[in-house]
XYZ file of C-alpha atoms in Angstrom:
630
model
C 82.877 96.556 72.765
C 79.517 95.689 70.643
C 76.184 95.324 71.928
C 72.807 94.857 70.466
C 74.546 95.223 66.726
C 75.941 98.547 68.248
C 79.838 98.910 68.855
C 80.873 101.436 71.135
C 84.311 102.238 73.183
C 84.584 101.191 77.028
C 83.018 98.806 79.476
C 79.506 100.290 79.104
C 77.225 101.853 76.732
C 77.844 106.084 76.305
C 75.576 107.649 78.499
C 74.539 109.550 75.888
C 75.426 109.792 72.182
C 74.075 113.306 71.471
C 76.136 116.047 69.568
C 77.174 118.917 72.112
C 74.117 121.936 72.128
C 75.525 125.642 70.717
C 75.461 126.578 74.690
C 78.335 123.607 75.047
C 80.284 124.902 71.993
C 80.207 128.512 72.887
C 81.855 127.420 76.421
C 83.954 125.227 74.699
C 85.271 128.387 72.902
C 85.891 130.201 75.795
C 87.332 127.693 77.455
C 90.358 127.377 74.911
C 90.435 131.128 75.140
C 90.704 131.053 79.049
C 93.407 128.083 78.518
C 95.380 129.945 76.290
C 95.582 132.838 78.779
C 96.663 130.847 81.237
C 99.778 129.659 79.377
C 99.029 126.107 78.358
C 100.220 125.794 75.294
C 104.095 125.848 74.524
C 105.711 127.772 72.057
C 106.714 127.218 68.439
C 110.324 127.760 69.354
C 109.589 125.499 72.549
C 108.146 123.307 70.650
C 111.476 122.756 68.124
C 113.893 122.806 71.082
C 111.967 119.820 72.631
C 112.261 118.140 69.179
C 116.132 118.780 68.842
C 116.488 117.462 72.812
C 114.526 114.216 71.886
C 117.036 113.347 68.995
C 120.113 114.135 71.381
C 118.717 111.539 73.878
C 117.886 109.167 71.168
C 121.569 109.458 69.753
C 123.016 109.493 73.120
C 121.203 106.222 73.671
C 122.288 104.243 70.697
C 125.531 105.677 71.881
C 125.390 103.980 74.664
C 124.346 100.558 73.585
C 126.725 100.260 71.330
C 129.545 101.440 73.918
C 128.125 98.808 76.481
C 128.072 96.240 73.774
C 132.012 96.972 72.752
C 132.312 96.308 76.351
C 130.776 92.949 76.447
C 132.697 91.514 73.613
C 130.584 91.818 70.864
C 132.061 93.371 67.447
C 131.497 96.830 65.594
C 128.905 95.691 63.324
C 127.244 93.345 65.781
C 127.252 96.609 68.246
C 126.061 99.044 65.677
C 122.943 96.738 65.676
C 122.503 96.411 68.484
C 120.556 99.175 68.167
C 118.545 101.240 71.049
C 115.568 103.323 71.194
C 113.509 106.129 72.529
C 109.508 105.895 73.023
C 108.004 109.345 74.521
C 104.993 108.520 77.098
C 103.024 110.910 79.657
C 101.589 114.424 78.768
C 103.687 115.029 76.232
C 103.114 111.435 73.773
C 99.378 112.305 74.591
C 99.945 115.973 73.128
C 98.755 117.944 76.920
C 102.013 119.095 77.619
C 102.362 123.157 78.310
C 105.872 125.276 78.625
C 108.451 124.065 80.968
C 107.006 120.501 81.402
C 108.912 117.575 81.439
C 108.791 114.845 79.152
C 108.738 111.245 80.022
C 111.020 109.346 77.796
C 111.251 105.231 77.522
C 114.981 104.258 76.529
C 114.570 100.408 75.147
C 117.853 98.631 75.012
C 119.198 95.159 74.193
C 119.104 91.940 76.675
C 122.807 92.156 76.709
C 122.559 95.870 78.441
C 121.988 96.112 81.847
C 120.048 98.341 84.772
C 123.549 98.598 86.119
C 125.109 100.167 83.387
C 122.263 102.788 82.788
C 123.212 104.215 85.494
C 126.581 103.797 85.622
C 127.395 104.442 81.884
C 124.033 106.591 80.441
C 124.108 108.845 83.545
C 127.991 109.523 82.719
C 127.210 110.044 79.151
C 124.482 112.905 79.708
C 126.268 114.614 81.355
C 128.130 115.401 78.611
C 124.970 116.078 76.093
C 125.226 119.740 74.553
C 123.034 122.107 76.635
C 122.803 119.381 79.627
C 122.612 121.531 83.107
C 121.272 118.927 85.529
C 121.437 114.870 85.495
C 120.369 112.574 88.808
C 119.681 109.081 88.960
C 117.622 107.425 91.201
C 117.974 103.748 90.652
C 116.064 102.460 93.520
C 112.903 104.237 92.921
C 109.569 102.367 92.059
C 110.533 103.017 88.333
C 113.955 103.449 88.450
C 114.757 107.408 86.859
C 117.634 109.956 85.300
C 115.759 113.216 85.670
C 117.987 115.260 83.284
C 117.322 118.899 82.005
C 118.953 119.672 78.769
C 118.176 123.308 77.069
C 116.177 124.275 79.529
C 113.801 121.110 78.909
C 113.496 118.586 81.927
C 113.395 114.734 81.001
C 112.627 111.505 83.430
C 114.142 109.276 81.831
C 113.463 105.534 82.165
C 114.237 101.937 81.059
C 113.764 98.817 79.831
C 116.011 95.576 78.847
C 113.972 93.483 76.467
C 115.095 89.653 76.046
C 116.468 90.737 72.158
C 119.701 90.712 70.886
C 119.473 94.090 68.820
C 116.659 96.615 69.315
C 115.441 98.121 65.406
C 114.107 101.100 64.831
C 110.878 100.023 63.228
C 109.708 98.334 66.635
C 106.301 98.781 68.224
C 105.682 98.119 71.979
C 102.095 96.804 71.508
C 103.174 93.411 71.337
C 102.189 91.533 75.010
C 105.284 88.740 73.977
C 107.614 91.635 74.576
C 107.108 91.489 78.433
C 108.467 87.364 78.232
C 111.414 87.295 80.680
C 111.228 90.605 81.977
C 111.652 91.296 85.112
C 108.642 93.687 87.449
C 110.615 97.134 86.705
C 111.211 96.876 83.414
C 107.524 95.917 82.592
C 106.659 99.257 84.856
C 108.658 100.788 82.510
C 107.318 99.666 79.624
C 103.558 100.047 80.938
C 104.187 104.051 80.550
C 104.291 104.103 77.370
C 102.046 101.172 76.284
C 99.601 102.772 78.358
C 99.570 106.083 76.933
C 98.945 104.628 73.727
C 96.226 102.194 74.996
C 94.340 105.383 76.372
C 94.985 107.240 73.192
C 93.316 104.232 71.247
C 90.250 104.317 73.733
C 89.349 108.032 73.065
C 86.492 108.765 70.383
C 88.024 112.250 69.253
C 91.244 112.628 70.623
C 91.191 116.256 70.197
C 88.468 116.448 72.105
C 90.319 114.527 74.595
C 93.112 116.621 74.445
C 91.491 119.821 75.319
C 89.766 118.644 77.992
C 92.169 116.666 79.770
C 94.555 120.221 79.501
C 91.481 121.874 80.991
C 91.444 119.049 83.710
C 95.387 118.811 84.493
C 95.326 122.515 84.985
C 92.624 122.588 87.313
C 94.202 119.699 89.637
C 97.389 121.336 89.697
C 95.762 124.727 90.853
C 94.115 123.271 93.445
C 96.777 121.207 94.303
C 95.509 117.645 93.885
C 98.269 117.128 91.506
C 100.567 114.613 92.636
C 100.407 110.369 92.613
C 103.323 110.273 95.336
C 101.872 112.559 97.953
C 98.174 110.414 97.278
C 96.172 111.981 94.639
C 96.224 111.130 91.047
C 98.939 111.530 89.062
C 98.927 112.455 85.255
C 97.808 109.014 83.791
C 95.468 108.394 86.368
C 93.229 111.932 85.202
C 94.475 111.232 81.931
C 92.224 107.769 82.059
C 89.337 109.704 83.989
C 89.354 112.037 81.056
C 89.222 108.962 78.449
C 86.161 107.147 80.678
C 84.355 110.706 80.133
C 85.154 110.779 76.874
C 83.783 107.274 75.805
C 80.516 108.204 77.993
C 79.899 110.668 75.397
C 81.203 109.683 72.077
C 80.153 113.111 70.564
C 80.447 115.755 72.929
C 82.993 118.599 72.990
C 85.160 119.415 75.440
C 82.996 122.075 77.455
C 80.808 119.056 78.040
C 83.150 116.186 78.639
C 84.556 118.811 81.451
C 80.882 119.653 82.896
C 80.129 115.829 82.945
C 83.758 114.717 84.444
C 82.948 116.510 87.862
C 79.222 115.394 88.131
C 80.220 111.558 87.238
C 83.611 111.479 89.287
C 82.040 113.493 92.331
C 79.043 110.977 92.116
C 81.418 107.632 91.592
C 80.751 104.596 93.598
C 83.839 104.638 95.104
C 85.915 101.545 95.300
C 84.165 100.647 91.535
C 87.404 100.541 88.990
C 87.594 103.040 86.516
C 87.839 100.926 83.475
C 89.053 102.153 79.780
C 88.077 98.098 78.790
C 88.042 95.000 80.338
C 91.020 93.817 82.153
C 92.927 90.982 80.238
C 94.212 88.282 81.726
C 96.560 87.792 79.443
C 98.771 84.521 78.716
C 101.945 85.494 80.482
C 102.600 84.719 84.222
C 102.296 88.564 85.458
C 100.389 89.847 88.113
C 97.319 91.336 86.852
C 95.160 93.499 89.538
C 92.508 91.778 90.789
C 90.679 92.096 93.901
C 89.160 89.109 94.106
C 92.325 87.569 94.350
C 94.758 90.265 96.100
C 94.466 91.491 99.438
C 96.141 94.845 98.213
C 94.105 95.423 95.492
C 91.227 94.859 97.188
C 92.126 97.892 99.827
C 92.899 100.695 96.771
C 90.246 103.262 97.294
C 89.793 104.692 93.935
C 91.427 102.246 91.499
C 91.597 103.148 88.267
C 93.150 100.896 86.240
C 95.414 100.853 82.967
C 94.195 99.727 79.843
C 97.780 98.092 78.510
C 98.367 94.067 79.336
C 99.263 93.716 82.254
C 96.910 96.232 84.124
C 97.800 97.814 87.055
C 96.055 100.335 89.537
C 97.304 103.918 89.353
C 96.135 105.075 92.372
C 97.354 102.841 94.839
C 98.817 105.374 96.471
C 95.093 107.187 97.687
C 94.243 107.522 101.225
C 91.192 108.567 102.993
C 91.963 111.726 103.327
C 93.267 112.353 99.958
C 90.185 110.599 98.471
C 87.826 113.083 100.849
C 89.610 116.213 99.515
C 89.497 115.164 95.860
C 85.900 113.918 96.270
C 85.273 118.089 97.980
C 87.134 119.596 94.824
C 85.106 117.647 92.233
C 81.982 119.129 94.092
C 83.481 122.482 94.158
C 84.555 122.284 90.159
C 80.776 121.134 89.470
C 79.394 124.038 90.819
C 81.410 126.434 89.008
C 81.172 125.016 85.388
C 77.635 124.939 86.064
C 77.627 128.549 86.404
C 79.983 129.072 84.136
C 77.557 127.403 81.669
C 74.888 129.423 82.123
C 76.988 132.491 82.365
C 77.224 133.142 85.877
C 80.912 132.806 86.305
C 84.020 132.389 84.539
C 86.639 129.888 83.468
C 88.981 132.085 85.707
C 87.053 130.879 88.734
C 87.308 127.078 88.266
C 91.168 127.465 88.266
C 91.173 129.672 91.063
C 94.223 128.770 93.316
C 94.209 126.805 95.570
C 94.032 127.702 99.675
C 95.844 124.559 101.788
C 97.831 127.304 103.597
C 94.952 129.252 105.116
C 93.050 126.169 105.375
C 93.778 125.102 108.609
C 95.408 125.857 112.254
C 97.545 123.186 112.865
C 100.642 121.488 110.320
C 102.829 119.342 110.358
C 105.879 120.547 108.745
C 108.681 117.503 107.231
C 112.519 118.978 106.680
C 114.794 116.921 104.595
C 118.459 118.336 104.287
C 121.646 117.368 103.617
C 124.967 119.163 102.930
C 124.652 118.432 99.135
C 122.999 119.499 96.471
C 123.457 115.987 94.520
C 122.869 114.361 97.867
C 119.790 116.260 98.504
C 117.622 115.745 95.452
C 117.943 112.155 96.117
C 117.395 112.226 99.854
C 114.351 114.878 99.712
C 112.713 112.784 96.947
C 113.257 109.843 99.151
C 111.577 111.409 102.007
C 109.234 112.570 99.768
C 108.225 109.151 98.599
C 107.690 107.833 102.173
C 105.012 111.131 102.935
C 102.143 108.908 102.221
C 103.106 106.507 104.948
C 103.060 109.294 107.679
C 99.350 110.484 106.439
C 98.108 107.077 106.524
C 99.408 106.694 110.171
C 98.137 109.918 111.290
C 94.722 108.806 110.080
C 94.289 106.457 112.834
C 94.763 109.231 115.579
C 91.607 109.738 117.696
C 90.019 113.358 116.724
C 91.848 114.007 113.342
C 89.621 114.013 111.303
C 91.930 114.181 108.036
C 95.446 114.484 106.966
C 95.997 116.695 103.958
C 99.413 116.485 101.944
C 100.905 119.465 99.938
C 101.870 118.670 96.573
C 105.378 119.669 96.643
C 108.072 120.399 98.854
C 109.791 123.656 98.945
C 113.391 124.053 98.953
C 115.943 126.650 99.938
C 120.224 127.049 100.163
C 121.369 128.490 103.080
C 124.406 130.157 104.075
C 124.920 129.261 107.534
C 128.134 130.901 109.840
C 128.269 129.105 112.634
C 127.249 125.321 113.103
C 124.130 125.748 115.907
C 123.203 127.921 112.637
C 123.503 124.749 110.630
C 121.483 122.654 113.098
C 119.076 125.085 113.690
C 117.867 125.590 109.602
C 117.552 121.295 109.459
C 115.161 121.748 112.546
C 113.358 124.063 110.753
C 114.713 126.943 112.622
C 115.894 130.285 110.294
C 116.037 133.550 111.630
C 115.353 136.377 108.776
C 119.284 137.054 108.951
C 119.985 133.569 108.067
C 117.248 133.506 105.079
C 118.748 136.541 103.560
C 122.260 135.618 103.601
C 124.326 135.048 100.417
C 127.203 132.756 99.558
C 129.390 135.609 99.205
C 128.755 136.551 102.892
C 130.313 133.459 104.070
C 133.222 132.955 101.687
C 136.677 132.617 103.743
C 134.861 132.358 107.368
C 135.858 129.808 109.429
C 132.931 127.445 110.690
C 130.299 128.827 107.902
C 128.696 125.797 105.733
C 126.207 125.875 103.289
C 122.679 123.517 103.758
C 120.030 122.125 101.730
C 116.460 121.862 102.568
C 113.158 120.759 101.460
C 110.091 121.246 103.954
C 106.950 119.638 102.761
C 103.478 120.434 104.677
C 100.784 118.248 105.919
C 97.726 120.280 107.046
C 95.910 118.681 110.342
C 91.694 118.852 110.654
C 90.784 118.434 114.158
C 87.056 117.289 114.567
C 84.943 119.952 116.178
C 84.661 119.625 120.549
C 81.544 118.289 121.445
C 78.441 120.161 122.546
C 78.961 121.032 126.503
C 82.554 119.476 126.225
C 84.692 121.408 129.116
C 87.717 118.939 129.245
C 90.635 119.589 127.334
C 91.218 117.396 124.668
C 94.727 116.324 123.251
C 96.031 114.705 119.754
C 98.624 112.837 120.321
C 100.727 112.579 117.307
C 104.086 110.987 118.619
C 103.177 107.261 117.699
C 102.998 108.258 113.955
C 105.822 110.992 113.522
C 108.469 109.163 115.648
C 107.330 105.518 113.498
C 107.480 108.059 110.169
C 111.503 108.809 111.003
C 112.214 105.607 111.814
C 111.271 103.974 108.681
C 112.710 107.028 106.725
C 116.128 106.132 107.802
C 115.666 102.099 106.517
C 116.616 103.805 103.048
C 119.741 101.679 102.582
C 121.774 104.639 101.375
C 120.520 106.661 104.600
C 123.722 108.368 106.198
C 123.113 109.774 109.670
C 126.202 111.768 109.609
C 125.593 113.568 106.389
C 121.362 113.452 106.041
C 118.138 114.872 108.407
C 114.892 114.573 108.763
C 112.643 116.343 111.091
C 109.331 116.989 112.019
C 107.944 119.688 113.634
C 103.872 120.628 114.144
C 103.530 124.594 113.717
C 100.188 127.055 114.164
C 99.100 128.626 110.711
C 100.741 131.442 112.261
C 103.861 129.732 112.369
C 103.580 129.010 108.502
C 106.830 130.653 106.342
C 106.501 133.485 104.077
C 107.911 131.475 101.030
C 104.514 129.357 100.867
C 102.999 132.313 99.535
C 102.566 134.287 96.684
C 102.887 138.110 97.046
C 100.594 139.644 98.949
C 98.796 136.630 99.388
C 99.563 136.063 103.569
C 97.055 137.747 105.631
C 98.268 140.359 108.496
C 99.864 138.545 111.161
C 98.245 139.264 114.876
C 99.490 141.523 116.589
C 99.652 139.695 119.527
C 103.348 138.829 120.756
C 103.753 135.250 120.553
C 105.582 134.014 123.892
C 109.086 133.033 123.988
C 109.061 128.950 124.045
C 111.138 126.484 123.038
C 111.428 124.705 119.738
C 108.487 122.623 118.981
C 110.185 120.208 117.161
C 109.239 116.452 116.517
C 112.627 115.299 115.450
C 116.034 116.126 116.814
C 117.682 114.510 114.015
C 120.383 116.830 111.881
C 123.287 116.418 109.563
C 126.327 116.538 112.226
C 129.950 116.713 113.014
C 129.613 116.547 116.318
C 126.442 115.485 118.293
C 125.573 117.870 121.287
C 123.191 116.192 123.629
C 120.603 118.842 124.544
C 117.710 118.294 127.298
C 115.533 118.723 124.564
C 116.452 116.092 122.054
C 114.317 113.518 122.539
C 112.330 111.019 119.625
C 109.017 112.021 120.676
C 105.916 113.836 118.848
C 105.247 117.030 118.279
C 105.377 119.318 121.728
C 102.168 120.901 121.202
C 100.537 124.060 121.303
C 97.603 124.453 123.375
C 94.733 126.450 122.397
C 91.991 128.323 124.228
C 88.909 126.209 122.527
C 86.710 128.575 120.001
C 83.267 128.094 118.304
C 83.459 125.742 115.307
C 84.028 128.555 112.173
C 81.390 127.859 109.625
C 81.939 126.682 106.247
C 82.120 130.213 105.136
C 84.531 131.194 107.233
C 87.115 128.436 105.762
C 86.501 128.783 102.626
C 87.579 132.491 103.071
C 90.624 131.427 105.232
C 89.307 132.448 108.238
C 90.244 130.719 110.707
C 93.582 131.907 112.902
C 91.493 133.359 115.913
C 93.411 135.960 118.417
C 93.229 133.269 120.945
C 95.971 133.091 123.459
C 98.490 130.305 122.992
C 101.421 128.874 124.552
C 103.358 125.634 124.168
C 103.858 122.661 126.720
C 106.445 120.163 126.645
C 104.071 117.085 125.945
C 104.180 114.844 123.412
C 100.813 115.918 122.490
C 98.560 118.785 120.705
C 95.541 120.100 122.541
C 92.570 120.493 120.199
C 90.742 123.799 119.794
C 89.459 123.928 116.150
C 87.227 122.163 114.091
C 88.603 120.010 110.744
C 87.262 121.283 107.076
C 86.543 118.015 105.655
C 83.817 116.782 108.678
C 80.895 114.923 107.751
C 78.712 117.960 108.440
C 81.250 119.954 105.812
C 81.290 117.036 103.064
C 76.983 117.772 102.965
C 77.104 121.132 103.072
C 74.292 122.619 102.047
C 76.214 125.336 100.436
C 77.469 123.365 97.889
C 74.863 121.582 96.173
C 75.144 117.620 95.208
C 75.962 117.789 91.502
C 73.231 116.451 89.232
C 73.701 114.987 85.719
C 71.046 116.399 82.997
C 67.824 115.310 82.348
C 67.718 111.366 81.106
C 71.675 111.111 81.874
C 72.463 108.227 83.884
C 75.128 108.189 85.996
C 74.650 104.790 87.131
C 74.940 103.238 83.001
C 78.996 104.278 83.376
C 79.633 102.106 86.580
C 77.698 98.871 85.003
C 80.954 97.540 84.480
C 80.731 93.378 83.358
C 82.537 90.890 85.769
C 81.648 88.032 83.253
């Protein structure tokens, strides 16, 4: 972009083209210190083994063309050219990957090779791959996957046909001609990777980008705001956050690119795109997001869009309440790199762990199992997928105030004796003798299975009871969970004989030791907690045979009432305050009496605790949203 005789990277002018002040350096130093620390970067050694991995898959895949081609008639040498090739994309093409992270691998084959026999013929073959110890495919995912793990390094693997008869070695993907013919998944595909070097192109120093989008990544996935499925961003979508930064000061260094990134993104005008340039309409006949035009895209929250022909929004996935908590942390982060700039705190502090499991009273807890492990990585991730639907639904029930994802679901293997065990663990239910049990205990038994599970959490702010309130108020949650399992099991593979899903609303209290670290849980009360029944949302298990109980029933949660307290002050959550001794027992309604007040109220969001975050003196905030609908 060029104005006034000046060229310049972005939609708008820099904010600000000044170098970086020695107070920015010297936190820029400590900041690679206090990432180093932390374990961001990888290894040498690592760093070869992902190397050696990469060429595997890239022989495996030329492999593989050329047996698919032998298969379709064509000859040797017409098969040998046929050619086939790997593009990297994601954290590790932009050179922000850390140990143990995956990387995201394009596999471009020949028209003649189809999204059939990936995953009927590459799935086979890598399983076969020296050092291979895991291989899944889940073909009917938005981008169709293989998540492999080979040496100890995890891959997503993805694809794309392109209408060619041979695939060479020399070819770029920048090319817009490329997408002819294709059809909407394989240009997904193909978007990862042209993105990533679209955004790479749009940086001024890309080492400057680097460190502070590692700085940035870290900090999301600490406070758990990590995740494009479960409605936050995902790694492109801060990755292109980062770059916007990064144009809006041309010069600065990373300790200031990282101050400015939570003043400019807490201070946003929200549903503004994000732009890294301006969108192209391009000359082929794909769908290019535009609000004006698209009902959907005109009801994405915080769009930010991709730079690479044809863009898309990466954050169509963001709710309300996922766009209030991100919109709290980048509050939170300002205030701390503020102080950490003037040497009030440290880098520690703004990577702090996050605190969703003392945040609130009330959860929601999902459990996906199956019977399988195979069966269960593609039935949790399934499940998984659909989370965002059940947060959007339970955003529309009077006096929540917010529903807040986790970022990951946690899964366990157990050993089960009996089958009421067996039912009991895919309702959530596991006694500390069933938790601690070991395959070996149930070898030879008659009855005794094993059982796969993956609970994910959804934490539930309740607005706070009105001034001189008495009557009791109730949530009713039944609408949402039972509408939540029913669309869950439209998943054309969905078995109801061999797959579950439940949901269940617990009290903090409630909550399972393995969401913890060490020493992390607080002391329970002491207070006995009354023998009730289950409070299950969802009767629905893996069975053999079905036992109709009173209790099974497709309604909501059966709640747990509360004697009402004071609304806890800010303070007090932040500090995980807020499981009160109050006495509690549970009714057999299909709805949750209210007692506490939500974290993210409008009252919170203005605390005065938290100051607004301010850019510096003759910044503009407002010069990075003048984006140019000519």
């Amino acid at each position: 972009m060029a104005t006034g005789g000046q060229t310049y990277l972005g939609v708008t002018p820099p904010i600000s083209s000044k170098e970086s002040d020695e107070k920015e350096k010297a936190v820029t130093l400590t900041l690679m210190e206090e990432l180093r620390r932390q374990g961001q970067f990888e290894s040498e050694e690592e760093s070869k083994t992902r190397e050696i991995v990469l060429g595997r898959i890239a022989s495996v895949v030329k492999k593989f063309v050329y047996k698919v081609s032998i298969a379709r008639g064509l000859s040797e040498v017409a098969a040998t050219a046929a050619g086939g090739k790997i593009y990297t994309f994601g954290s590790y093409r932009l050179g922000v990957h850390g140990p143990g992270s995956d990387i995201d691998t394009l596999c471009v084959v020949p028209k003649h090779v189809s999204r059939e026999d990936f995953f009927d013929v590459m799935e086979t073959m890598l399983k076969d791959v020296e050092g291979v110890t895991e291989v899944s495919g889940v073909p009917e995912a938005y981008v169709p996957i293989i998540k492999t793990k080979i040496s100890g390094i995890p891959l997503d693997l993805t694809m794309a046909r392109l209408t060619l008869s041979s695939i060479p070695d020399d070819l770029t993907l920048e090319d817009d001609n490329l997408l002819r013919n294709l059809d909407e998944r394989c240009v997904r595909s193909l978007n990862g990777s042209r993105v990533t070097d679209e955004i790479l192109r749009l940086v001024p120093q890309a080492d400057v980008f680097r460190d502070a989008l590692r700085c940035i990544k870290l900090w999301a996935k600490q406070r758990a705001i990590y995740s494009n499925v479960n409605g936050f961003l995902g790694g492109v979508a801060w990755a292109m956050l980062v770059a916007r930064i990064c144009q809006l000061y041309p010069n600065a260094i990373a300790g200031a690119i990282v101050s400015r990134f939570f003043i400019i993104m807490y201070q946003w005008s929200w549903p503004q795109p994000v732009l890294l340039k301006q969108i192209d309409e391009g000359a082929l006949p794909l769908k290019v997001w535009n609000p004006k035009l698209y009902p959907a895209d005109r009801s994405h929250r915080m769009p930010i869009i991709t730079p690479a022909f044809p863009s898309m929004c990466a954050t169509h996935n963001v709710s309300a309440s996922t766009q209030m908590i991100m919109t709290e942390e980048f509050k939170k982060g300002s205030e701390i790199v503020e102080k950490v700039i003037v040497g009030q705190a440290q880098w520690s502090e703004l990577f702090a762990k996050h605190d969703f499991f003392h945040k609130y009273r009330y959860y929601l807890k999902v459990i996906a199992s199956t019977g399988s492990a195979d069966l269960q990585i593609k039935w949790s991730g399934t499940v998984e997928s659909r989370l965002r639907q059940l947060v959007m639904k339970l955003e529309y029930v009077e006096s929540l105030t917010l529903a807040h994802p986790f970022i990951q679901g946690f899964d366990q293997v157990l050993h089960c004796l009996t089958e009421d065990e067996f039912r009991g663990a895919a309702e959530g239910e596991i006694p500390e003798a069933l938790a601690k049990r070991k395959k070996e205990d149930i070898e030879g038994k008659a009855g005794s299975q094993m059982i796969y599970t993956t609970t994910f959490f959804i934490g539930l702010a309740i607005e706070p009871k009105q001034p001189g309130s008495l009557a009791p108020r109730k949530l009713d949650i039944s609408h949402p969970t039972t509408e939540f399992t029913r669309q869950v099991k439209l998943w054309d593979k969905y078995d109801e004989a061999t797959m579950s899903i439940a949901v269940r609303h617990i009290k903090s209290s409630q909550l399972p030791d393995y969401v913890y670290d060490e020493g992390e849980r607080q002391p329970r009360s002491a207070q006995k907690r009354p023998k009730t029944k289950s409070n299950r949302t969802s009767p629905d298990v893996p069975h053999k045979k079905r036992r109709l109980v009173a209790r099974s029933s497709h309604t909501a949660a059966e709640p747990v009432n509360a004697m009402s307290q004071p609304a806890a002050t800010y303070k007090a959550y932040q500090n995980g305050l807020m499981n009160g001794a109050h006495a509690e027992t549970v009714t057999a309604t299909p709805e949750v009496p209210l007692a506490t007040p939500g974290l993210y109220t409008t009252n919170v969001q203005d605390s005065p605790q938290i100051k607004v975050p301010q850019l510096p003196f003759g910044e503009n905030v407002a010069i990075a949203t003048g984006v140019n609908n000519s």
